[in-house]
Short mmCIF file of C-alpha atoms in Angstrom, two decimals:
data_model
loop_
_atom_site.label_atom_id
_atom_site.label_comp_id
_atom_site.label_asym_id
_atom_site.label_seq_id
_atom_site.Cartn_x
_atom_site.Cartn_y
_atom_site.Cartn_z
CA MET C 1 0.00 0.00 0.00
CA GLY C 2 1.52 3.32 -1.13
CA LYS C 3 2.09 6.26 1.16
CA LYS C 4 -0.52 8.99 1.09
CA ASN C 5 0.66 12.59 1.24
CA HIS C 6 -1.41 15.24 2.93
CA GLU C 7 -1.90 18.86 1.99
CA LEU C 8 -1.98 21.08 5.08
CA ILE C 9 -3.74 24.37 4.47
CA PRO C 10 -2.98 26.90 7.19
CA SER C 11 -5.73 28.57 9.17
CA ALA C 12 -6.58 31.74 7.28
CA LYS C 13 -7.54 33.80 10.29
CA ARG C 14 -4.45 32.82 12.30
CA LEU C 15 -1.91 33.25 9.49
CA ILE C 16 -3.33 36.52 8.16
CA SER C 17 -3.47 37.86 11.69
CA SER C 18 0.25 36.99 12.09
CA LEU C 19 1.17 38.53 8.73
CA ARG C 20 -0.26 41.85 9.87
CA ASP C 21 2.86 42.23 12.03
CA MET C 22 5.51 42.20 9.29
CA GLY C 23 7.07 45.45 10.51
CA TYR C 24 5.48 48.02 8.19
CA ASP C 25 4.78 51.53 9.34
CA PHE C 26 2.32 53.71 7.41
CA PRO C 27 4.85 55.36 5.02
CA ALA C 28 6.54 52.03 4.22
CA ALA C 29 3.19 50.36 3.58
CA VAL C 30 2.14 53.02 1.10
CA ALA C 31 5.58 52.91 -0.56
CA ASP C 32 5.12 49.18 -1.20
CA LEU C 33 1.95 49.95 -3.14
CA VAL C 34 3.69 52.69 -5.11
CA ASP C 35 6.16 49.98 -6.20
CA ASN C 36 3.26 48.11 -7.78
CA SER C 37 2.09 51.23 -9.59
CA ILE C 38 5.56 51.83 -11.05
CA GLU C 39 5.74 48.23 -12.26
CA ALA C 40 2.35 48.70 -13.92
CA GLY C 41 3.80 51.56 -15.96
CA ALA C 42 2.12 54.36 -14.04
CA THR C 43 3.38 57.92 -14.43
CA ARG C 44 1.06 59.26 -11.76
CA VAL C 45 0.16 57.99 -8.30
CA ASP C 46 -2.33 59.83 -6.10
CA ILE C 47 -2.66 59.10 -2.39
CA ASP C 48 -5.74 60.46 -0.66
CA VAL C 49 -6.40 60.17 3.07
CA ARG C 50 -9.74 61.00 4.67
CA GLY C 51 -10.41 61.13 8.39
CA ASP C 52 -13.93 60.53 9.64
CA VAL C 53 -15.03 58.99 12.90
CA ASP C 54 -17.28 56.48 11.13
CA ASP C 55 -15.45 55.98 7.83
CA SER C 56 -11.78 56.91 7.60
CA TRP C 57 -10.04 55.61 4.49
CA VAL C 58 -6.85 55.70 2.42
CA ARG C 59 -6.91 55.49 -1.38
CA ILE C 60 -3.90 54.86 -3.62
CA SER C 61 -4.76 55.27 -7.32
CA ASP C 62 -2.62 55.22 -10.46
CA ASN C 63 -2.80 55.52 -14.24
CA GLY C 64 -0.97 52.27 -14.98
CA LYS C 65 -2.05 49.55 -17.39
CA GLY C 66 -4.65 48.14 -15.02
CA MET C 67 -5.63 44.52 -14.39
CA LYS C 68 -8.24 42.11 -15.71
CA PRO C 69 -10.41 40.26 -13.16
CA ALA C 70 -8.16 37.17 -13.14
CA ASP C 71 -5.11 39.38 -12.63
CA ILE C 72 -6.72 41.11 -9.64
CA ARG C 73 -7.54 37.80 -8.04
CA GLU C 74 -3.97 36.60 -8.50
CA ALA C 75 -2.62 39.88 -7.13
CA LEU C 76 -4.72 39.33 -3.98
CA ARG C 77 -3.31 35.84 -3.45
CA PHE C 78 -0.83 35.54 -0.58
CA GLY C 79 2.31 34.46 -2.45
CA THR C 80 1.34 35.75 -5.88
CA VAL C 81 2.53 33.56 -8.75
CA ARG C 82 4.39 35.76 -11.24
CA ASP C 83 7.76 36.19 -12.88
CA TYR C 84 9.88 39.09 -11.71
CA ASP C 85 12.43 40.83 -13.91
CA GLU C 86 15.73 40.05 -12.19
CA ARG C 87 17.28 43.30 -13.38
CA LYS C 88 14.69 45.93 -12.47
CA ALA C 89 11.67 44.42 -10.69
CA LEU C 90 10.56 46.33 -7.59
CA GLY C 91 8.50 43.38 -6.34
CA LYS C 92 10.01 40.21 -4.91
CA PHE C 93 7.92 37.96 -2.65
CA GLY C 94 4.36 38.29 -3.96
CA LEU C 95 3.22 39.49 -0.54
CA GLY C 96 3.59 43.28 -0.60
CA LEU C 97 0.08 44.37 -1.57
CA LYS C 98 -1.55 42.16 1.05
CA THR C 99 0.87 42.40 3.95
CA ALA C 100 1.44 46.14 3.52
CA SER C 101 -2.29 46.85 3.37
CA MET C 102 -3.33 44.50 6.16
CA SER C 103 -0.67 46.00 8.42
CA GLN C 104 -2.79 49.17 8.39
CA CYS C 105 -6.41 48.16 7.82
CA GLN C 106 -9.02 45.42 8.16
CA HIS C 107 -10.64 45.88 4.76
CA LEU C 108 -8.59 45.90 1.54
CA LEU C 109 -10.35 46.56 -1.77
CA VAL C 110 -8.68 46.55 -5.19
CA ALA C 111 -10.48 47.91 -8.27
CA SER C 112 -8.98 48.13 -11.72
CA ARG C 113 -9.71 49.14 -15.31
CA ALA C 114 -7.63 47.45 -18.04
CA ASN C 115 -9.51 48.49 -21.20
CA PRO C 116 -8.84 52.09 -22.32
CA ASP C 117 -11.90 52.05 -24.58
CA GLN C 118 -14.43 50.76 -22.06
CA PRO C 119 -14.94 52.13 -18.53
CA GLN C 120 -15.50 48.67 -17.10
CA ILE C 121 -14.19 48.27 -13.56
CA SER C 122 -13.61 44.99 -11.74
CA ALA C 123 -13.13 44.84 -7.97
CA TYR C 124 -12.43 42.33 -5.20
CA ALA C 125 -11.77 42.66 -1.47
CA TRP C 126 -10.17 41.01 1.52
CA ASP C 127 -12.35 41.54 4.60
CA LEU C 128 -10.80 40.41 7.89
CA ALA C 129 -14.21 40.23 9.54
CA HIS C 130 -15.25 37.69 6.90
CA VAL C 131 -11.98 35.76 7.30
CA GLU C 132 -12.42 35.70 11.08
CA GLU C 133 -15.95 34.38 10.71
CA THR C 134 -15.29 31.72 8.05
CA ASP C 135 -11.56 30.96 8.55
CA SER C 136 -11.30 30.66 4.77
CA TRP C 137 -8.96 32.04 2.11
CA GLU C 138 -11.85 33.72 0.39
CA ILE C 139 -11.93 37.14 -1.24
CA LEU C 140 -15.20 38.96 -1.84
CA VAL C 141 -16.54 40.05 -5.21
CA VAL C 142 -17.43 43.73 -5.23
CA GLY C 143 -20.24 44.16 -7.76
CA PRO C 144 -20.92 47.27 -9.88
CA THR C 145 -23.66 48.43 -7.53
CA GLN C 146 -21.10 48.52 -4.72
CA HIS C 147 -18.63 50.70 -6.62
CA ALA C 148 -18.66 53.89 -4.63
CA GLU C 149 -17.60 57.20 -6.14
CA ILE C 150 -14.22 56.97 -4.42
CA LEU C 151 -13.54 53.85 -6.53
CA ARG C 152 -14.95 55.05 -9.86
CA GLU C 153 -13.70 58.61 -9.97
CA PRO C 154 -9.94 57.92 -10.46
CA LEU C 155 -10.66 55.45 -13.31
CA LEU C 156 -13.19 57.44 -15.36
CA ALA C 157 -10.71 58.80 -17.91
CA HIS C 158 -8.01 56.13 -18.19
CA THR C 159 -6.80 52.68 -17.22
CA GLY C 160 -5.34 52.12 -13.81
CA THR C 161 -5.82 50.62 -10.38
CA VAL C 162 -7.32 51.82 -7.12
CA VAL C 163 -6.39 50.34 -3.75
CA LEU C 164 -8.74 51.33 -0.94
CA TRP C 165 -8.09 50.77 2.77
CA ARG C 166 -10.96 50.94 5.24
CA ARG C 167 -11.35 50.20 8.96
CA LEU C 168 -7.94 51.65 9.75
CA ASP C 169 -7.48 50.02 13.12
CA ARG C 170 -3.67 49.86 12.99
CA MET C 171 -3.27 53.37 11.57
CA LEU C 172 -5.47 55.17 14.06
CA GLY C 173 -4.31 53.14 17.02
CA PHE C 174 -7.46 53.41 19.11
CA LYS C 175 -10.91 51.86 19.10
CA HIS C 176 -13.06 54.89 19.83
CA PRO C 177 -11.55 57.96 18.15
CA TYR C 178 -13.31 61.28 18.01
CA GLY C 179 -13.14 63.69 15.08
CA GLY C 180 -10.36 66.01 16.23
CA MET C 181 -8.12 63.15 17.32
CA VAL C 182 -8.47 61.38 13.96
CA LYS C 183 -7.71 64.50 11.94
CA ARG C 184 -4.64 65.41 13.98
CA ARG C 185 -3.19 61.93 13.81
CA LEU C 186 -3.79 61.59 10.08
CA ALA C 187 -2.31 65.03 9.40
CA THR C 188 0.90 64.01 11.19
CA MET C 189 1.03 60.70 9.35
CA CYS C 190 0.53 62.40 5.99
CA ALA C 191 3.41 64.80 6.65
CA GLU C 192 5.66 61.82 7.43
CA LEU C 193 4.38 60.05 4.31
CA GLU C 194 5.28 63.01 2.09
CA GLU C 195 8.86 63.07 3.39
CA HIS C 196 9.23 59.32 3.02
CA LEU C 197 7.93 59.05 -0.55
CA ALA C 198 9.91 62.10 -1.72
CA MET C 199 13.05 60.37 -0.42
CA VAL C 200 12.44 56.72 -1.36
CA PHE C 201 11.32 57.46 -4.93
CA HIS C 202 13.46 60.56 -5.59
CA ARG C 203 15.13 58.96 -8.60
CA PHE C 204 11.75 58.18 -10.16
CA ILE C 205 10.28 61.61 -9.38
CA ALA C 206 13.34 63.32 -10.87
CA GLY C 207 13.34 61.10 -13.96
CA GLU C 208 16.68 59.45 -13.10
CA ALA C 209 15.44 55.85 -13.01
CA GLY C 210 15.39 55.15 -16.74
CA VAL C 211 11.60 55.48 -16.98
CA SER C 212 9.21 58.39 -17.40
CA LYS C 213 9.10 60.88 -14.54
CA LEU C 214 6.74 59.83 -11.78
CA ARG C 215 4.25 62.30 -10.35
CA ILE C 216 3.14 61.54 -6.79
CA THR C 217 0.54 63.54 -4.90
CA VAL C 218 -0.64 63.29 -1.30
CA ASN C 219 -4.08 64.84 -0.77
CA GLY C 220 -3.55 66.84 -3.97
CA LYS C 221 -0.10 68.13 -3.01
CA ARG C 222 2.55 67.26 -5.56
CA LEU C 223 5.76 65.85 -4.09
CA HIS C 224 9.19 67.01 -5.18
CA ALA C 225 12.22 64.74 -5.10
CA TRP C 226 14.40 65.00 -2.01
CA ASP C 227 18.00 64.47 -3.11
CA PRO C 228 20.07 63.12 -0.16
CA PHE C 229 23.26 64.37 -1.81
CA ALA C 230 22.30 68.01 -2.42
CA ARG C 231 23.74 67.79 -5.93
CA THR C 232 22.37 71.18 -6.93
CA GLU C 233 24.53 72.86 -4.30
CA ILE C 234 27.74 74.25 -5.81
CA ALA C 235 29.83 73.27 -2.78
CA THR C 236 28.83 69.61 -2.73
CA VAL C 237 31.79 67.35 -3.56
CA ARG C 238 31.25 64.14 -5.47
CA LEU C 239 34.12 61.66 -5.35
CA ASP C 240 34.84 59.22 -8.15
CA PRO C 241 32.34 56.31 -8.13
CA VAL C 242 33.49 52.75 -7.49
CA ASP C 243 32.00 49.88 -9.51
CA ILE C 244 32.15 46.36 -8.12
CA VAL C 245 31.05 43.15 -9.84
CA TYR C 246 29.92 40.91 -7.00
CA ASP C 247 29.40 37.16 -7.24
CA HIS C 248 26.99 35.48 -4.81
CA ASP C 249 26.55 31.72 -5.16
CA GLY C 250 27.19 31.91 -8.88
CA VAL C 251 24.92 34.91 -9.45
CA GLN C 252 26.74 38.03 -10.60
CA GLY C 253 25.48 41.55 -10.11
CA ARG C 254 26.80 45.10 -10.16
CA VAL C 255 27.23 47.27 -7.08
CA LYS C 256 27.93 50.97 -7.60
CA ILE C 257 29.28 53.15 -4.78
CA GLU C 258 29.02 56.95 -5.13
CA PRO C 259 30.46 58.99 -2.21
CA PHE C 260 29.49 62.61 -1.54
CA VAL C 261 30.58 65.26 0.95
CA LEU C 262 27.83 67.77 1.58
CA PRO C 263 28.69 71.41 2.27
CA HIS C 264 29.24 72.88 5.70
CA GLN C 265 26.23 74.85 6.90
CA HIS C 266 27.71 78.22 5.91
CA GLU C 267 28.52 76.94 2.40
CA PHE C 268 24.91 76.18 1.46
CA SER C 269 23.21 78.56 -0.94
CA SER C 270 20.63 79.48 1.73
CA ALA C 271 19.47 78.58 5.22
CA SER C 272 16.39 76.91 3.78
CA ALA C 273 18.53 74.76 1.47
CA HIS C 274 20.59 73.62 4.46
CA ALA C 275 17.43 72.79 6.43
CA ALA C 276 15.96 70.85 3.49
CA ALA C 277 19.16 68.82 3.03
CA ALA C 278 19.00 67.66 6.67
CA GLY C 279 16.44 64.99 5.76
CA PRO C 280 13.57 63.39 7.68
CA GLU C 281 15.86 62.18 10.51
CA ARG C 282 18.04 65.32 10.50
CA TRP C 283 21.75 65.62 9.90
CA ASN C 284 23.41 63.20 12.30
CA ARG C 285 21.08 60.27 11.64
CA GLN C 286 21.06 60.85 7.88
CA GLN C 287 24.81 60.31 7.41
CA GLY C 288 25.96 57.07 5.87
CA PHE C 289 24.73 54.69 3.18
CA TYR C 290 21.75 55.30 0.92
CA ILE C 291 21.09 51.90 -0.55
CA TYR C 292 19.09 51.51 -3.76
CA ARG C 293 17.58 48.39 -5.24
CA ALA C 294 16.55 48.94 -8.89
CA ASP C 295 16.71 52.73 -8.20
CA ARG C 296 14.26 52.46 -5.29
CA MET C 297 15.78 53.44 -1.94
CA VAL C 298 15.65 50.64 0.64
CA GLN C 299 17.89 52.20 3.30
CA SER C 300 18.36 55.86 4.15
CA GLY C 301 21.43 56.55 6.28
CA GLY C 302 23.45 54.59 8.80
CA TRP C 303 26.72 52.76 8.24
CA SER C 304 25.37 49.18 8.33
CA THR C 305 27.64 48.28 11.30
CA ILE C 306 30.80 49.20 9.35
CA ARG C 307 31.11 52.11 11.76
CA THR C 308 28.91 54.06 14.16
CA LEU C 309 27.22 57.41 13.63
CA ASP C 310 29.62 60.27 14.33
CA GLU C 311 28.92 63.98 14.53
CA HIS C 312 32.25 64.72 12.85
CA ILE C 313 31.40 62.82 9.65
CA LYS C 314 27.74 63.77 9.36
CA LEU C 315 28.41 65.47 6.02
CA ALA C 316 29.34 62.12 4.43
CA ARG C 317 26.62 60.38 2.43
CA VAL C 318 27.22 57.45 0.10
CA ALA C 319 24.90 56.06 -2.57
CA VAL C 320 25.09 52.26 -2.93
CA SER C 321 23.10 50.82 -5.85
CA PHE C 322 22.55 47.14 -6.63
CA ASP C 323 20.24 45.22 -8.93
CA PRO C 324 17.62 42.68 -7.77
CA ARG C 325 19.79 39.74 -8.83
CA LEU C 326 21.73 40.34 -5.61
CA ASP C 327 18.67 40.27 -3.33
CA GLU C 328 19.88 37.13 -1.60
CA ALA C 329 23.29 38.65 -0.98
CA PHE C 330 21.80 41.82 0.52
CA ARG C 331 19.03 39.94 2.37
CA VAL C 332 16.22 42.30 1.42
CA ASN C 333 13.26 41.89 3.78
CA VAL C 334 9.60 41.73 2.72
CA ALA C 335 8.88 45.34 3.62
CA LYS C 336 11.95 46.48 1.61
CA MET C 337 12.92 48.58 4.62
CA ARG C 338 16.13 46.80 5.62
CA VAL C 339 19.16 45.21 3.95
CA GLN C 340 22.41 43.68 5.18
CA LEU C 341 25.73 44.30 3.49
CA PRO C 342 27.26 41.07 2.16
CA ARG C 343 30.17 39.99 4.34
CA LEU C 344 32.57 39.60 1.41
CA LEU C 345 31.71 43.08 0.14
CA ARG C 346 32.31 44.93 3.38
CA GLU C 347 36.10 45.25 3.05
CA GLN C 348 35.82 46.74 -0.43
CA MET C 349 33.19 49.17 0.81
CA GLU C 350 35.34 50.24 3.76
CA GLN C 351 38.15 51.05 1.35
CA ALA C 352 35.79 52.91 -0.99
CA ILE C 353 34.46 55.20 1.74
CA ALA C 354 37.77 55.98 3.47
CA PRO C 355 38.46 59.15 1.41
CA VAL C 356 34.95 60.54 1.89
CA LEU C 357 35.21 60.10 5.66
CA LYS C 358 38.46 62.08 5.77
CA MET C 359 37.01 64.84 3.64
CA ALA C 360 33.81 64.97 5.69
CA GLN C 361 35.83 65.40 8.91
CA ALA C 362 37.84 68.23 7.38
CA ALA C 363 34.68 69.89 6.03
CA TYR C 364 33.06 69.65 9.47
CA ARG C 365 36.02 71.43 11.10
CA ARG C 366 35.94 74.44 8.80
CA SER C 367 34.70 77.64 10.42
CA PRO C 368 32.33 80.09 8.65
CA ASP C 369 35.11 82.66 8.13
CA SER C 370 37.72 80.17 6.95
CA SER C 371 39.83 81.27 4.03
CA ILE C 372 43.29 80.73 2.58
CA GLU C 373 45.87 83.50 2.39
CA SER C 374 47.76 83.25 -0.89
CA GLU C 375 50.29 85.93 -1.86
CA GLY C 376 48.18 88.65 -0.35
CA HIS C 377 44.92 87.38 -1.93
CA LYS C 378 42.07 85.81 0.00
CA ILE C 379 40.50 82.71 -1.51
CA ARG C 380 36.82 82.75 -0.66
CA PRO C 381 35.07 79.85 1.08
CA VAL C 382 33.59 77.37 -1.37
CA GLY C 383 30.05 78.62 -0.85
CA ASP C 384 31.09 81.97 -2.28
CA ALA C 385 33.24 80.58 -5.07
CA PRO C 386 32.50 81.23 -8.74
CA ASN C 387 29.93 78.90 -10.27
CA THR C 388 32.44 76.71 -12.12
CA ASN C 389 32.39 73.08 -11.07
CA GLY C 390 36.08 72.39 -11.76
CA GLN C 391 37.26 75.47 -9.84
CA VAL C 392 34.92 74.75 -6.94
CA ALA C 393 36.25 71.21 -6.66
CA ALA C 394 39.87 72.40 -6.78
CA LEU C 395 39.37 75.07 -4.13
CA ARG C 396 37.43 72.61 -1.99
CA VAL C 397 40.31 70.13 -2.04
CA VAL C 398 42.74 72.88 -1.00
CA GLN C 399 40.57 73.87 1.94
CA LEU C 400 39.97 70.32 3.08
CA LYS C 401 43.70 69.49 3.18
CA LYS C 402 45.17 72.75 4.46
CA SER C 403 44.81 72.04 8.17
CA MET C 404 46.03 68.44 7.82
CA LEU C 405 49.14 69.59 5.94
CA ALA C 406 49.95 72.38 8.39
CA ASP C 407 49.72 69.98 11.33
CA ARG C 408 52.28 67.65 9.78
CA VAL C 409 54.74 70.39 8.94
CA ASN C 410 54.49 71.89 12.43
CA ALA C 411 55.25 68.48 13.87
CA GLY C 412 58.66 68.58 12.16
CA ASP C 413 58.10 65.76 9.65
CA ASP C 414 60.47 65.29 6.73
CA SER C 415 59.42 67.71 3.98
CA PHE C 416 59.47 65.45 0.95
CA ARG C 417 57.71 62.61 2.77
CA ILE C 418 54.97 65.05 3.74
CA ILE C 419 54.67 66.17 0.13
CA GLN C 420 54.40 62.58 -1.04
CA GLN C 421 51.72 61.75 1.56
CA LEU C 422 49.77 64.83 0.65
CA PHE C 423 50.07 63.99 -3.03
CA ASP C 424 48.71 60.47 -2.42
CA GLU C 425 45.75 61.75 -0.43
CA LEU C 426 44.86 64.47 -2.92
CA ASN C 427 45.35 62.16 -5.88
CA ALA C 428 42.81 59.71 -4.43
CA ILE C 429 40.03 62.28 -4.53
CA ALA C 430 41.07 64.49 -7.46
CA SER C 431 39.60 64.58 -10.95
CA GLU C 432 41.74 63.84 -14.03
CA GLU C 433 42.44 67.53 -14.61
CA GLU C 434 43.36 68.08 -10.97
CA ARG C 435 45.68 65.05 -11.01
CA ARG C 436 47.66 66.60 -13.86
CA VAL C 437 48.16 69.76 -11.79
CA LEU C 438 49.23 67.74 -8.75
CA LYS C 439 51.72 65.71 -10.76
CA SER C 440 53.20 68.86 -12.27
CA LEU C 441 53.69 70.40 -8.82
CA LEU C 442 55.28 67.25 -7.39
CA ASN C 443 57.75 66.97 -10.27
CA ARG C 444 58.71 70.62 -9.90
CA TYR C 445 59.31 70.17 -6.17
CA LYS C 446 61.48 67.10 -6.75
CA LYS C 447 63.75 69.08 -9.07
CA ALA C 448 64.18 71.96 -6.62
CA PRO C 449 64.06 70.56 -3.06
CA ARG C 450 63.91 73.20 -0.38
CA LYS C 451 62.24 73.83 2.96
CA PHE C 452 58.56 73.21 2.43
CA ASP C 453 56.45 76.36 2.59
CA VAL C 454 52.77 75.57 3.12
CA ALA C 455 51.48 78.94 1.98
CA ASN C 456 53.58 78.98 -1.20
CA LYS C 457 52.63 75.47 -2.24
CA LEU C 458 48.95 76.06 -1.58
CA SER C 459 49.20 79.30 -3.51
CA GLU C 460 50.74 77.50 -6.49
CA TYR C 461 48.04 74.85 -6.45
CA VAL C 462 45.24 77.39 -6.25
CA GLU C 463 46.67 79.50 -9.06
CA GLU C 464 47.18 76.49 -11.34
CA SER C 465 43.68 75.25 -10.53
CA LYS C 466 42.23 78.63 -11.41
CA ARG C 467 44.10 78.69 -14.74
CA LEU C 468 42.97 75.15 -15.47
CA THR C 469 39.29 75.86 -14.86
CA ALA C 470 39.13 79.42 -16.21
#
């Protein structure tokens, strides 16, 4: 007699109840749904939040390609069966729509229009009250007569999908809210949501992700990309990127490391620009790695245990981008809120960020009235420098290294050894044009050795840099 296998179907009410605690907060849950909209080809995502004692709701709608009824049902399955593009897919586990939504609400409804020529809408819902009562993996059909205006209105003119959350027990956090309490809590949550989405999807909003620009609104307010690296600021320094081909269990993927040193407070173009660059968690907690998976940010700040947060390097921020083929190596979690740096990659990353840490420390130490005396001329701080990228970078390097060089000379070190050390440090962070200037200066010094004069050498470098970038 042959062995008989048994299929064990988990209890719906117990498992779904457990999956509600996957670690999502409100901004992360909404971001997971925006991922789905991007994958559906949407160029616009609108998030609307309404607070009412009897019927508070959250609606996420897009203008993507939409879904047919069978596609909606599959999307609502826990563990959706679908193929993900290993190079650029934002999805991974087939759980995001359900776990993200259920972490915030008890009633999840998905409506979609797939035909651009016919305004036909199909809709289904997960209702936790129904699951609790029946203990079944059963979604509810939402017929045309049940399509409220909040479902129909976003899909009247085009294809797309609407996700509607109701019975917001986890969001509101209390069983018997009154009107003022609901409105205040939702207003605070919406402000946090705006900051989070503007940061996480800044490459998509700015059109830097290789697809059409994404427009995101929250309660009608259009979001603008928050760039962690303040690249529009003239005094921001971008070091040369480092590309690494990483192999994990036979799967190869590309990791790109892009270090930045943000300006000192007095070097920003305005006080408001400095405040905006601080980020949602403010300056000290926003230092570190900004990790991107398929151009979507999955970590914002922190050094991933390579080092601890440090006030003196808070101006250092490093973009780390990898493609989804390396998900296993980076151990991306379901909520796409946390990653771990691969052990074999950590040493290479430590080496890649060493120059930016030194520069960030030097930038932090600069005082608002810092300047360099050079043959009777004052070189202005970088924030006041002419708007020429090459000259700004050259002057910035001079300022960052001046104090380090002076310390060594005052300590009585051998002159040529000091020059060689300085050359090596500057060469590591210089552009091609700047390296040519450095090499020229070093060769000239070798031919005419003399007591090293800090002011004269800095003056020569500044003058050659100015001629180079004129």
